[in-house]
Tab-separated table of C-alpha atoms in Angstrom:
chain	number	residue	atom	x	y	z
A	1	GLY	CA	1.589	22.683	-22.698
A	2	PRO	CA	-1.682	21.502	-24.110
A	3	SER	CA	-4.724	23.453	-22.990
A	4	PRO	CA	-3.168	25.380	-20.123
A	5	HIS	CA	-5.843	25.983	-17.505
A	6	GLU	CA	-4.996	27.131	-13.928
A	7	VAL	CA	-1.959	28.916	-12.529
A	8	ALA	CA	-0.381	29.420	-9.098
A	9	VAL	CA	2.484	31.709	-8.128
A	10	SER	CA	5.053	30.749	-5.554
A	11	PRO	CA	5.016	32.573	-2.226
A	12	ASN	CA	8.271	34.493	-3.135
A	13	GLY	CA	6.775	35.520	-6.479
A	14	SER	CA	9.609	34.048	-8.583
A	15	LEU	CA	7.809	31.142	-10.157
A	16	ALA	CA	4.357	30.401	-11.718
A	17	VAL	CA	3.143	26.967	-12.474
A	18	VAL	CA	0.418	26.192	-15.032
A	19	THR	CA	-1.582	23.029	-15.216
A	20	ASN	CA	-1.809	21.514	-18.752
A	21	TYR	CA	-5.262	20.044	-18.737
A	22	GLY	CA	-5.235	18.780	-22.299
A	23	PRO	CA	-7.841	19.090	-25.026
A	24	ARG	CA	-10.973	16.890	-25.286
A	25	GLY	CA	-9.982	13.344	-25.978
A	26	GLU	CA	-6.349	13.901	-25.084
A	27	PRO	CA	-5.992	14.285	-21.255
A	28	GLY	CA	-3.065	16.345	-20.262
A	29	SER	CA	-0.534	15.157	-17.653
A	30	THR	CA	1.997	17.962	-17.217
A	31	LEU	CA	2.866	21.114	-15.319
A	32	THR	CA	4.708	23.994	-16.897
A	33	PHE	CA	7.062	26.035	-14.679
A	34	VAL	CA	7.499	29.723	-15.656
A	35	ASP	CA	10.422	31.808	-14.364
A	36	LEU	CA	8.651	35.138	-13.738
A	37	ALA	CA	11.820	37.246	-13.524
A	38	GLU	CA	12.951	36.099	-17.022
A	39	ALA	CA	9.440	35.751	-18.361
A	40	ARG	CA	10.182	32.378	-19.915
A	41	THR	CA	9.220	28.741	-19.558
A	42	ALA	CA	11.717	27.149	-17.240
A	43	ARG	CA	10.616	23.512	-17.525
A	44	THR	CA	7.680	21.154	-18.032
A	45	ILE	CA	7.300	18.040	-15.885
A	46	GLU	CA	5.200	14.936	-16.213
A	47	LEU	CA	2.831	14.090	-13.362
A	48	SER	CA	3.875	10.478	-12.752
A	49	HIS	CA	4.629	8.477	-9.617
A	50	ASP	CA	5.420	4.859	-9.018
A	51	GLY	CA	4.778	3.973	-12.681
A	52	GLN	CA	1.387	5.704	-12.945
A	53	THR	CA	0.720	8.945	-14.876
A	54	TYR	CA	-1.845	11.369	-13.497
A	55	HIS	CA	-4.201	13.223	-15.880
A	56	ARG	CA	-6.346	16.251	-16.139
A	57	PRO	CA	-4.387	18.411	-13.618
A	58	HIS	CA	-6.598	21.342	-12.613
A	59	GLY	CA	-6.513	23.079	-9.317
A	60	LEU	CA	-3.115	23.801	-7.672
A	61	ARG	CA	-1.611	25.617	-4.636
A	62	PHE	CA	1.872	26.097	-3.356
A	63	THR	CA	2.462	25.137	0.311
A	64	PRO	CA	3.225	28.223	2.441
A	65	ASP	CA	7.009	27.497	2.282
A	66	GLY	CA	6.963	27.192	-1.447
A	67	LYS	CA	8.703	23.921	-1.407
A	68	ARG	CA	5.762	21.799	-2.499
A	69	LEU	CA	2.827	22.155	-4.999
A	70	VAL	CA	-0.483	20.256	-4.431
A	71	VAL	CA	-2.376	19.602	-7.660
A	72	THR	CA	-5.720	17.913	-8.431
A	73	ALA	CA	-5.706	15.000	-10.913
A	74	GLU	CA	-9.335	14.887	-11.980
A	75	ALA	CA	-9.103	11.642	-14.070
A	76	GLU	CA	-7.630	9.563	-11.238
A	77	GLN	CA	-9.742	11.039	-8.383
A	78	ALA	CA	-6.620	12.148	-6.550
A	79	ILE	CA	-4.160	14.936	-5.639
A	80	VAL	CA	-0.492	14.762	-6.394
A	81	VAL	CA	2.187	16.484	-4.204
A	82	VAL	CA	5.142	17.799	-6.187
A	83	ASP	CA	8.528	18.631	-4.785
A	84	VAL	CA	9.239	21.985	-6.605
A	85	ASP	CA	13.045	21.708	-6.399
A	86	ALA	CA	13.271	18.036	-7.337
A	87	GLU	CA	10.649	18.648	-10.022
A	88	LYS	CA	8.854	15.372	-9.306
A	89	VAL	CA	5.764	13.936	-7.719
A	90	THR	CA	6.476	12.660	-4.248
A	91	SER	CA	3.089	11.445	-3.099
A	92	VAL	CA	-0.471	10.825	-4.213
A	93	ILE	CA	-3.601	10.875	-2.013
A	94	LYS	CA	-6.816	9.516	-3.459
A	95	THR	CA	-10.004	11.450	-2.907
A	96	GLY	CA	-12.191	8.618	-4.237
A	97	GLN	CA	-14.548	11.346	-5.527
A	98	ARG	CA	-15.497	12.129	-9.042
A	99	ILE	CA	-13.818	15.084	-10.797
A	100	SER	CA	-11.582	16.400	-7.998
A	101	HIS	CA	-11.438	19.829	-9.427
A	102	MET	CA	-10.197	22.774	-7.311
A	103	LEU	CA	-8.403	22.914	-3.941
A	104	ASP	CA	-7.112	25.205	-1.181
A	105	LEU	CA	-4.771	24.610	1.763
A	106	ASP	CA	-4.831	25.565	5.336
A	107	ALA	CA	-2.361	28.212	6.413
A	108	GLU	CA	0.171	25.682	7.546
A	109	GLY	CA	0.002	23.605	4.379
A	110	GLU	CA	-1.002	20.483	6.421
A	111	ARG	CA	-4.542	19.997	5.053
A	112	ALA	CA	-6.088	20.216	1.616
A	113	PHE	CA	-9.661	20.847	0.933
A	114	VAL	CA	-10.753	19.547	-2.442
A	115	ALA	CA	-14.063	20.322	-4.303
A	116	ASN	CA	-15.402	17.394	-6.287
A	117	ILE	CA	-17.718	18.447	-9.063
A	118	GLY	CA	-19.072	14.997	-9.983
A	119	SER	CA	-19.722	13.911	-6.397
A	120	GLY	CA	-21.058	17.182	-4.956
A	121	THR	CA	-18.590	16.858	-2.067
A	122	MET	CA	-15.583	18.447	-0.474
A	123	THR	CA	-12.752	16.102	0.600
A	124	VAL	CA	-10.457	16.880	3.489
A	125	LEU	CA	-6.901	15.472	3.122
A	126	ASP	CA	-4.151	15.247	5.696
A	127	LEU	CA	-0.961	16.179	3.721
A	128	VAL	CA	1.404	15.251	6.614
A	129	LYS	CA	-0.022	11.654	7.090
A	130	GLY	CA	-0.868	11.357	3.387
A	131	GLU	CA	-4.395	10.233	3.942
A	132	LYS	CA	-8.033	11.193	3.476
A	133	ILE	CA	-9.776	12.453	6.546
A	134	ALA	CA	-13.425	12.891	5.254
A	135	ASP	CA	-15.810	13.666	2.554
A	136	VAL	CA	-18.473	16.260	3.245
A	137	ALA	CA	-21.598	16.651	1.030
A	138	THR	CA	-21.882	20.250	-0.124
A	139	GLY	CA	-24.116	20.315	-3.167
A	140	ASP	CA	-24.451	19.469	-6.825
A	141	GLY	CA	-21.443	20.476	-8.836
A	142	ALA	CA	-19.071	21.361	-5.980
A	143	ASP	CA	-16.603	23.512	-7.908
A	144	GLY	CA	-14.582	26.304	-6.171
A	145	VAL	CA	-13.153	26.155	-2.689
A	146	ALA	CA	-11.491	28.674	-0.426
A	147	VAL	CA	-10.262	28.667	3.103
A	148	SER	CA	-11.211	31.842	5.068
A	149	PRO	CA	-8.356	34.211	6.020
A	150	ASP	CA	-8.638	33.167	9.638
A	151	GLY	CA	-8.628	29.462	8.699
A	152	LYS	CA	-11.883	28.735	10.551
A	153	GLU	CA	-14.211	28.157	7.547
A	154	VAL	CA	-14.083	26.463	4.124
A	155	TRP	CA	-16.317	27.881	1.527
A	156	VAL	CA	-17.448	25.745	-1.466
A	157	SER	CA	-19.298	26.997	-4.425
A	158	ASN	CA	-21.856	24.414	-5.845
A	159	ARG	CA	-22.582	25.510	-9.401
A	160	GLY	CA	-25.162	22.813	-10.183
A	161	ALA	CA	-27.131	23.594	-6.964
A	162	ASP	CA	-26.531	27.393	-7.310
A	163	THR	CA	-25.450	27.501	-3.597
A	164	VAL	CA	-22.408	28.253	-1.486
A	165	SER	CA	-21.612	25.903	1.452
A	166	VAL	CA	-19.773	27.406	4.484
A	167	LEU	CA	-18.132	24.588	6.499
A	168	ASP	CA	-16.252	24.485	9.806
A	169	ALA	CA	-12.630	23.863	8.859
A	170	GLY	CA	-12.080	21.851	12.098
Protein backbone atom coordinates (compact mmCIF):
# COMPACT_ATOMS: atom_id res chain seq x y z
CA GLY A 1 0.00 0.00 0.00
CA PRO A 2 0.99 3.66 -0.15
CA SER A 3 3.64 4.68 2.39
CA PRO A 4 3.65 1.57 4.58
CA HIS A 5 4.55 2.56 8.10
CA GLU A 6 4.01 0.29 11.12
CA VAL A 7 3.66 -3.50 11.39
CA ALA A 8 2.19 -5.97 13.89
CA VAL A 9 2.57 -9.75 13.87
CA SER A 10 -0.27 -12.01 14.99
CA PRO A 11 0.22 -13.92 18.25
CA ASN A 12 0.59 -17.23 16.36
CA GLY A 13 3.19 -15.72 14.01
CA SER A 14 1.34 -16.54 10.80
CA LEU A 15 0.23 -13.06 9.78
CA ALA A 16 1.72 -9.56 9.68
CA VAL A 17 -0.39 -6.46 9.15
CA VAL A 18 1.04 -3.20 7.81
CA THR A 19 -0.56 0.24 8.10
CA ASN A 20 -0.60 2.16 4.82
CA TYR A 21 -0.23 5.73 6.11
CA GLY A 22 -0.20 7.40 2.70
CA PRO A 23 2.12 10.09 1.32
CA ARG A 24 1.87 13.80 2.12
CA GLY A 25 -1.36 15.16 0.68
CA GLU A 26 -2.86 11.70 0.08
CA PRO A 27 -3.90 10.16 3.42
CA GLY A 28 -3.86 6.38 3.35
CA SER A 29 -6.81 4.35 4.63
CA THR A 30 -5.82 0.70 4.23
CA LEU A 31 -4.14 -2.21 5.96
CA THR A 32 -2.15 -4.86 4.12
CA PHE A 33 -2.22 -8.43 5.45
CA VAL A 34 0.91 -10.49 4.76
CA ASP A 35 0.94 -14.30 4.93
CA LEU A 36 4.28 -14.93 6.61
CA ALA A 37 4.50 -18.65 5.79
CA GLU A 38 4.15 -17.91 2.07
CA ALA A 39 5.91 -14.52 2.21
CA ARG A 40 3.20 -12.84 0.12
CA THR A 41 0.52 -10.19 0.38
CA ALA A 42 -2.70 -11.95 1.30
CA ARG A 43 -5.11 -9.01 1.05
CA THR A 44 -5.54 -5.28 1.58
CA ILE A 45 -8.61 -3.89 3.32
CA GLU A 46 -10.14 -0.41 3.49
CA LEU A 47 -10.66 1.09 6.95
CA SER A 48 -14.31 2.05 6.67
CA HIS A 49 -17.27 1.66 8.99
CA ASP A 50 -20.88 2.86 8.74
CA GLY A 51 -20.14 4.86 5.60
CA GLN A 52 -17.03 6.63 6.94
CA THR A 53 -13.46 5.97 5.88
CA TYR A 54 -10.68 6.28 8.46
CA HIS A 55 -7.35 7.79 7.43
CA ARG A 56 -3.70 7.85 8.43
CA PRO A 57 -3.58 4.44 10.14
CA HIS A 58 -0.50 4.30 12.27
CA GLY A 59 -0.06 2.32 15.50
CA LEU A 60 -1.59 -1.16 15.68
CA ARG A 61 -1.74 -4.18 17.98
CA PHE A 62 -3.38 -7.58 17.83
CA THR A 63 -5.55 -8.59 20.76
CA PRO A 64 -4.01 -11.52 22.68
CA ASP A 65 -6.32 -14.03 20.98
CA GLY A 66 -5.33 -12.73 17.53
CA LYS A 67 -8.96 -12.29 16.48
CA ARG A 68 -8.98 -8.49 16.47
CA LEU A 69 -6.62 -5.75 15.50
CA VAL A 70 -6.73 -2.29 17.11
CA VAL A 71 -5.44 0.54 14.89
CA THR A 72 -5.10 4.30 15.34
CA ALA A 73 -6.71 6.57 12.74
CA GLU A 74 -4.78 9.81 13.23
CA ALA A 75 -6.91 11.97 10.92
CA GLU A 76 -10.19 11.13 12.66
CA GLN A 77 -8.89 11.20 16.26
CA ALA A 78 -9.99 7.61 16.77
CA ILE A 79 -9.08 3.98 16.93
CA VAL A 80 -10.71 1.32 14.78
CA VAL A 81 -11.18 -2.31 15.77
CA VAL A 82 -10.81 -4.80 12.92
CA ASP A 83 -12.17 -8.36 12.91
CA VAL A 84 -9.20 -10.19 11.38
CA ASP A 85 -11.16 -13.16 9.96
CA ALA A 86 -14.03 -11.04 8.60
CA GLU A 87 -11.52 -8.50 7.25
CA LYS A 88 -13.59 -5.50 8.31
CA VAL A 89 -13.85 -2.72 10.85
CA THR A 90 -16.35 -3.68 13.54
CA SER A 91 -16.18 -0.63 15.79
CA VAL A 92 -14.69 2.82 16.23
CA ILE A 93 -13.87 4.65 19.45
CA LYS A 94 -13.07 8.36 19.32
CA THR A 95 -10.13 9.65 21.34
CA GLY A 96 -11.08 13.27 20.69
CA GLN A 97 -7.34 14.04 20.82
CA ARG A 98 -5.09 15.39 18.08
CA ILE A 99 -2.89 12.91 16.20
CA SER A 100 -3.72 9.66 18.00
CA HIS A 101 -0.46 8.03 17.02
CA MET A 102 0.70 4.83 18.74
CA LEU A 103 -1.07 2.42 21.10
CA ASP A 104 -0.62 -0.58 23.31
CA LEU A 105 -3.09 -2.98 24.93
CA ASP A 106 -3.39 -4.51 28.36
CA ALA A 107 -2.67 -8.26 28.64
CA GLU A 108 -6.35 -9.16 28.31
CA GLY A 109 -6.95 -6.95 25.27
CA GLU A 110 -9.71 -5.10 27.12
CA ARG A 111 -8.09 -1.66 27.34
CA ALA A 112 -6.15 0.40 24.85
CA PHE A 113 -3.67 3.13 25.79
CA VAL A 114 -3.20 5.67 22.99
CA ALA A 115 -0.45 8.33 22.76
CA ASN A 116 -1.69 11.57 21.18
CA ILE A 117 1.15 13.67 19.73
CA GLY A 118 -0.82 16.85 19.06
CA SER A 119 -2.56 16.92 22.43
CA GLY A 120 0.32 15.78 24.66
CA THR A 121 -1.91 13.16 26.25
CA MET A 122 -2.52 9.46 26.62
CA THR A 123 -6.10 8.26 26.16
CA VAL A 124 -7.42 5.17 27.94
CA LEU A 125 -10.14 3.27 26.04
CA ASP A 126 -12.41 0.44 27.18
CA LEU A 127 -12.49 -1.95 24.22
CA VAL A 128 -15.22 -4.11 25.78
CA LYS A 129 -17.69 -1.25 26.30
CA GLY A 130 -16.43 0.69 23.28
CA GLU A 131 -15.89 3.93 25.15
CA LYS A 132 -13.29 6.41 26.28
CA ILE A 133 -12.33 6.22 29.96
CA ALA A 134 -9.94 9.16 30.34
CA ASP A 135 -7.33 11.47 28.88
CA VAL A 136 -4.15 11.91 30.92
CA ALA A 137 -1.71 14.77 30.30
CA THR A 138 1.79 13.35 29.72
CA GLY A 139 3.85 15.98 27.91
CA ASP A 140 4.38 17.77 24.64
CA GLY A 141 4.53 15.41 21.68
CA ALA A 142 3.26 12.21 23.39
CA ASP A 143 4.47 9.62 20.89
CA GLY A 144 5.37 6.08 21.95
CA VAL A 145 3.43 4.04 24.49
CA ALA A 146 4.04 0.68 26.17
CA VAL A 147 2.36 -1.28 28.93
CA SER A 148 4.84 -2.82 31.38
CA PRO A 149 5.14 -6.63 31.34
CA ASP A 150 3.32 -6.89 34.71
CA GLY A 151 0.52 -4.62 33.42
CA LYS A 152 0.82 -2.17 36.31
CA GLU A 153 2.36 0.76 34.45
CA VAL A 154 1.99 2.54 31.13
CA TRP A 155 5.05 4.36 29.80
CA VAL A 156 4.66 7.26 27.35
CA SER A 157 7.54 8.96 25.55
CA ASN A 158 7.01 12.68 25.01
CA ARG A 159 9.32 13.68 22.19
CA GLY A 160 8.51 17.41 22.32
CA ALA A 161 9.12 17.58 26.07
CA ASP A 162 12.09 15.18 25.95
CA THR A 163 10.55 13.20 28.84
CA VAL A 164 9.05 9.84 29.65
CA SER A 165 5.87 9.62 31.74
CA VAL A 166 5.26 6.53 33.88
CA LEU A 167 1.58 6.11 34.71
CA ASP A 168 -0.42 3.77 36.94
CA ALA A 169 -2.34 1.52 34.52
CA GLY A 170 -5.23 1.25 36.98
